Amino acid sequence: AHMCPTPFPQELEEVRRWEGARDVRLLDGNLRRWEGLLLPNNPPYNAGAFRFELTFSPYHPLEPPCATLRTPIYHPSVDLEGRVCQPLTTHRHWEHTTRAIQVLQDLLLQLDSPDPQRVLRPDLARELQEHPEEFRRQAEEHTREHAEQRPNP
């Protein structure tokens, strides 16, 4: 089978220069698996950093990569396994010209502004809509307990 080219080193460089992430590296030296820390800008998540993993298909860029969060997060769009509801990387919406940095920027934006339309945890989505103060309190506490420390700028 013909293998498509791996995600290009310049894409990795682009992500490493982006201020939304830190510590981005290949997992086990594997070009198809990246990990790093995402740094949300907005409360309740900006008190911590969240480890992500980005996995590329052998058919990249014809097939979308998959982003997961390794750090537990109290968020309606992320399930307990760290799977993320991210329309951008579904087969229906994926464009082969979309770059890795755009996938991570989309993910960060989603952490910063939870979207009631992107739901993997209906209980949290409901809490966010009906009791926003309570949601925020829980999410802040959860971030304090589970998130990684933010690296110094």
PDB file of C-alpha atoms in Angstrom:
ATOM      1  CA  ALA A   1       0.000   0.000   0.000  1.00  0.00           C
ATOM      2  CA  HIS A   2       1.270   3.461  -0.822  1.00  0.00           C
ATOM      3  CA  MET A   3       1.868   5.509   2.304  1.00  0.00           C
ATOM      4  CA  CYS A   4       1.112   9.187   2.158  1.00  0.00           C
ATOM      5  CA  PRO A   5       3.799  11.514   3.509  1.00  0.00           C
ATOM      6  CA  THR A   6       3.940  11.942   7.239  1.00  0.00           C
ATOM      7  CA  PRO A   7       2.875  15.248   8.803  1.00  0.00           C
ATOM      8  CA  PHE A   8       5.505  17.646   7.706  1.00  0.00           C
ATOM      9  CA  PRO A   9       8.232  18.839  10.017  1.00  0.00           C
ATOM     10  CA  GLN A  10       7.222  22.420   9.204  1.00  0.00           C
ATOM     11  CA  GLU A  11       3.767  21.696  10.653  1.00  0.00           C
ATOM     12  CA  LEU A  12       5.377  20.583  13.893  1.00  0.00           C
ATOM     13  CA  GLU A  13       7.574  23.696  13.887  1.00  0.00           C
ATOM     14  CA  GLU A  14       4.504  25.857  13.310  1.00  0.00           C
ATOM     15  CA  VAL A  15       2.795  24.331  16.359  1.00  0.00           C
ATOM     16  CA  ARG A  16       5.954  24.705  18.464  1.00  0.00           C
ATOM     17  CA  ARG A  17       6.055  28.436  17.724  1.00  0.00           C
ATOM     18  CA  TRP A  18       2.371  28.921  18.594  1.00  0.00           C
ATOM     19  CA  GLU A  19       1.737  30.519  22.001  1.00  0.00           C
ATOM     20  CA  GLY A  20      -1.349  28.341  22.660  1.00  0.00           C
ATOM     21  CA  ALA A  21       0.777  25.258  23.332  1.00  0.00           C
ATOM     22  CA  ARG A  22       4.023  24.336  25.073  1.00  0.00           C
ATOM     23  CA  ASP A  23       6.325  21.397  25.193  1.00  0.00           C
ATOM     24  CA  VAL A  24       5.115  19.950  21.879  1.00  0.00           C
ATOM     25  CA  ARG A  25       7.014  16.821  20.899  1.00  0.00           C
ATOM     26  CA  LEU A  26       6.758  13.482  19.156  1.00  0.00           C
ATOM     27  CA  LEU A  27       5.437  10.708  21.338  1.00  0.00           C
ATOM     28  CA  ASP A  28       8.001   7.878  21.417  1.00  0.00           C
ATOM     29  CA  GLY A  29       9.704   9.525  18.433  1.00  0.00           C
ATOM     30  CA  ASN A  30       6.666   8.665  16.315  1.00  0.00           C
ATOM     31  CA  LEU A  31       5.980  11.309  13.635  1.00  0.00           C
ATOM     32  CA  ARG A  32       2.297  10.385  13.661  1.00  0.00           C
ATOM     33  CA  ARG A  33       1.803  10.981  17.372  1.00  0.00           C
ATOM     34  CA  TRP A  34       2.361  14.400  18.918  1.00  0.00           C
ATOM     35  CA  GLU A  35       1.830  15.495  22.470  1.00  0.00           C
ATOM     36  CA  GLY A  36       2.072  18.774  24.276  1.00  0.00           C
ATOM     37  CA  LEU A  37       0.351  21.109  26.713  1.00  0.00           C
ATOM     38  CA  LEU A  38      -2.567  23.308  25.710  1.00  0.00           C
ATOM     39  CA  LEU A  39      -2.837  26.598  27.584  1.00  0.00           C
ATOM     40  CA  PRO A  40      -6.406  27.898  27.751  1.00  0.00           C
ATOM     41  CA  ASN A  41      -6.826  31.682  27.949  1.00  0.00           C
ATOM     42  CA  ASN A  42     -10.143  31.892  29.770  1.00  0.00           C
ATOM     43  CA  PRO A  43     -11.377  30.890  33.207  1.00  0.00           C
ATOM     44  CA  PRO A  44     -12.188  28.362  34.514  1.00  0.00           C
ATOM     45  CA  TYR A  45      -9.442  26.479  32.645  1.00  0.00           C
ATOM     46  CA  ASN A  46      -6.666  29.067  32.455  1.00  0.00           C
ATOM     47  CA  ALA A  47      -5.384  28.121  35.909  1.00  0.00           C
ATOM     48  CA  GLY A  48      -3.865  24.978  34.427  1.00  0.00           C
ATOM     49  CA  ALA A  49      -2.455  23.289  31.352  1.00  0.00           C
ATOM     50  CA  PHE A  50      -3.997  20.309  29.576  1.00  0.00           C
ATOM     51  CA  ARG A  51      -1.949  17.594  27.909  1.00  0.00           C
ATOM     52  CA  PHE A  52      -3.150  16.730  24.431  1.00  0.00           C
ATOM     53  CA  GLU A  53      -2.297  14.012  21.995  1.00  0.00           C
ATOM     54  CA  LEU A  54      -2.670  14.463  18.250  1.00  0.00           C
ATOM     55  CA  THR A  55      -2.634  11.243  16.219  1.00  0.00           C
ATOM     56  CA  PHE A  56      -2.354  11.258  12.439  1.00  0.00           C
ATOM     57  CA  SER A  57      -3.768   8.658  10.085  1.00  0.00           C
ATOM     58  CA  PRO A  58      -1.354   6.744   7.810  1.00  0.00           C
ATOM     59  CA  TYR A  59      -3.378   8.429   5.058  1.00  0.00           C
ATOM     60  CA  HIS A  60      -2.770  11.952   6.343  1.00  0.00           C
ATOM     61  CA  PRO A  61      -3.725  14.479   5.060  1.00  0.00           C
ATOM     62  CA  LEU A  62      -6.513  12.663   3.214  1.00  0.00           C
ATOM     63  CA  GLU A  63      -7.952  11.479   6.521  1.00  0.00           C
ATOM     64  CA  PRO A  64      -8.350  13.709   9.583  1.00  0.00           C
ATOM     65  CA  PRO A  65      -6.096  13.478  12.636  1.00  0.00           C
ATOM     66  CA  CYS A  66      -7.597  12.826  16.033  1.00  0.00           C
ATOM     67  CA  ALA A  67      -7.047  15.077  19.044  1.00  0.00           C
ATOM     68  CA  THR A  68      -7.559  13.739  22.567  1.00  0.00           C
ATOM     69  CA  LEU A  69      -6.964  15.260  25.976  1.00  0.00           C
ATOM     70  CA  ARG A  70      -4.849  13.237  28.394  1.00  0.00           C
ATOM     71  CA  THR A  71      -5.562  15.582  31.312  1.00  0.00           C
ATOM     72  CA  PRO A  72      -9.042  15.201  32.829  1.00  0.00           C
ATOM     73  CA  ILE A  73     -11.182  18.269  32.215  1.00  0.00           C
ATOM     74  CA  TYR A  74     -14.647  19.328  33.396  1.00  0.00           C
ATOM     75  CA  HIS A  75     -16.042  20.314  30.012  1.00  0.00           C
ATOM     76  CA  PRO A  76     -19.234  19.475  28.086  1.00  0.00           C
ATOM     77  CA  SER A  77     -17.365  18.709  24.824  1.00  0.00           C
ATOM     78  CA  VAL A  78     -14.792  16.289  26.276  1.00  0.00           C
ATOM     79  CA  ASP A  79     -15.764  12.857  27.554  1.00  0.00           C
ATOM     80  CA  LEU A  80     -14.177  10.962  30.425  1.00  0.00           C
ATOM     81  CA  GLU A  81     -11.836   9.165  28.013  1.00  0.00           C
ATOM     82  CA  GLY A  82     -10.528  12.502  26.735  1.00  0.00           C
ATOM     83  CA  ARG A  83     -12.305  12.240  23.407  1.00  0.00           C
ATOM     84  CA  VAL A  84     -13.320  15.606  22.026  1.00  0.00           C
ATOM     85  CA  CYS A  85     -16.379  16.575  20.008  1.00  0.00           C
ATOM     86  CA  GLN A  86     -14.562  18.355  17.183  1.00  0.00           C
ATOM     87  CA  PRO A  87     -16.539  18.746  13.932  1.00  0.00           C
ATOM     88  CA  LEU A  88     -13.421  20.006  12.128  1.00  0.00           C
ATOM     89  CA  THR A  89     -11.849  16.545  12.262  1.00  0.00           C
ATOM     90  CA  THR A  90     -14.901  14.537  11.218  1.00  0.00           C
ATOM     91  CA  HIS A  91     -14.782  12.954   7.767  1.00  0.00           C
ATOM     92  CA  ARG A  92     -17.678  15.154   6.706  1.00  0.00           C
ATOM     93  CA  HIS A  93     -15.866  18.433   7.439  1.00  0.00           C
ATOM     94  CA  TRP A  94     -12.207  17.527   7.039  1.00  0.00           C
ATOM     95  CA  GLU A  95     -10.275  19.374   4.323  1.00  0.00           C
ATOM     96  CA  HIS A  96      -6.920  17.905   3.338  1.00  0.00           C
ATOM     97  CA  THR A  97      -5.470  21.426   3.374  1.00  0.00           C
ATOM     98  CA  THR A  98      -6.258  21.904   7.081  1.00  0.00           C
ATOM     99  CA  ARG A  99      -3.060  22.124   9.102  1.00  0.00           C
ATOM    100  CA  ALA A 100      -2.263  20.562  12.461  1.00  0.00           C
ATOM    101  CA  ILE A 101      -2.074  23.993  14.076  1.00  0.00           C
ATOM    102  CA  GLN A 102      -5.651  24.723  12.958  1.00  0.00           C
ATOM    103  CA  VAL A 103      -6.877  21.543  14.662  1.00  0.00           C
ATOM    104  CA  LEU A 104      -5.188  22.602  17.913  1.00  0.00           C
ATOM    105  CA  GLN A 105      -6.379  26.211  17.621  1.00  0.00           C
ATOM    106  CA  ASP A 106      -9.929  24.939  17.143  1.00  0.00           C
ATOM    107  CA  LEU A 107      -9.543  22.710  20.199  1.00  0.00           C
ATOM    108  CA  LEU A 108      -8.189  25.558  22.327  1.00  0.00           C
ATOM    109  CA  LEU A 109     -11.010  27.840  21.222  1.00  0.00           C
ATOM    110  CA  GLN A 110     -13.458  25.147  22.254  1.00  0.00           C
ATOM    111  CA  LEU A 111     -11.885  24.859  25.711  1.00  0.00           C
ATOM    112  CA  ASP A 112     -12.078  28.635  26.062  1.00  0.00           C
ATOM    113  CA  SER A 113     -15.703  28.935  24.933  1.00  0.00           C
ATOM    114  CA  PRO A 114     -17.735  25.781  25.511  1.00  0.00           C
ATOM    115  CA  ASP A 115     -20.240  25.364  22.686  1.00  0.00           C
ATOM    116  CA  PRO A 116     -23.649  23.952  23.736  1.00  0.00           C
ATOM    117  CA  GLN A 117     -23.915  22.395  20.262  1.00  0.00           C
ATOM    118  CA  ARG A 118     -20.824  20.228  20.765  1.00  0.00           C
ATOM    119  CA  VAL A 119     -21.795  17.896  23.538  1.00  0.00           C
ATOM    120  CA  LEU A 120     -20.288  14.639  24.777  1.00  0.00           C
ATOM    121  CA  ARG A 121     -21.406  15.118  28.395  1.00  0.00           C
ATOM    122  CA  PRO A 122     -25.059  16.224  28.424  1.00  0.00           C
ATOM    123  CA  ASP A 123     -25.052  16.586  32.217  1.00  0.00           C
ATOM    124  CA  LEU A 124     -22.319  19.233  32.062  1.00  0.00           C
ATOM    125  CA  ALA A 125     -23.923  20.973  29.099  1.00  0.00           C
ATOM    126  CA  ARG A 126     -27.153  21.212  31.070  1.00  0.00           C
ATOM    127  CA  GLU A 127     -25.367  22.482  34.154  1.00  0.00           C
ATOM    128  CA  LEU A 128     -23.542  25.095  32.078  1.00  0.00           C
ATOM    129  CA  GLN A 129     -26.827  26.350  30.622  1.00  0.00           C
ATOM    130  CA  GLU A 130     -28.975  26.185  33.758  1.00  0.00           C
ATOM    131  CA  HIS A 131     -26.445  26.902  36.533  1.00  0.00           C
ATOM    132  CA  PRO A 132     -23.469  28.669  34.938  1.00  0.00           C
ATOM    133  CA  GLU A 133     -22.063  29.804  38.312  1.00  0.00           C
ATOM    134  CA  GLU A 134     -22.113  26.284  39.696  1.00  0.00           C
ATOM    135  CA  PHE A 135     -20.570  24.908  36.494  1.00  0.00           C
ATOM    136  CA  ARG A 136     -17.759  27.404  36.719  1.00  0.00           C
ATOM    137  CA  ARG A 137     -17.095  26.647  40.366  1.00  0.00           C
ATOM    138  CA  GLN A 138     -16.919  22.912  39.695  1.00  0.00           C
ATOM    139  CA  ALA A 139     -14.730  23.395  36.632  1.00  0.00           C
ATOM    140  CA  GLU A 140     -12.330  25.659  38.557  1.00  0.00           C
ATOM    141  CA  GLU A 141     -11.999  23.161  41.350  1.00  0.00           C
ATOM    142  CA  HIS A 142     -11.543  20.301  38.890  1.00  0.00           C
ATOM    143  CA  THR A 143      -8.838  22.285  37.067  1.00  0.00           C
ATOM    144  CA  ARG A 144      -7.024  22.940  40.349  1.00  0.00           C
ATOM    145  CA  GLU A 145      -7.093  19.244  41.211  1.00  0.00           C
ATOM    146  CA  HIS A 146      -6.323  17.655  37.850  1.00  0.00           C
ATOM    147  CA  ALA A 147      -4.671  20.067  35.431  1.00  0.00           C
ATOM    148  CA  GLU A 148      -0.927  20.207  34.989  1.00  0.00           C
ATOM    149  CA  GLN A 149       1.030  23.226  36.063  1.00  0.00           C
ATOM    150  CA  ARG A 150       1.375  25.934  33.483  1.00  0.00           C
ATOM    151  CA  PRO A 151       4.953  26.340  32.316  1.00  0.00           C
ATOM    152  CA  ASN A 152       6.507  29.764  32.839  1.00  0.00           C
ATOM    153  CA  PRO A 153       6.095  32.003  29.795  1.00  0.00           C
TER     154      PRO A 153
END
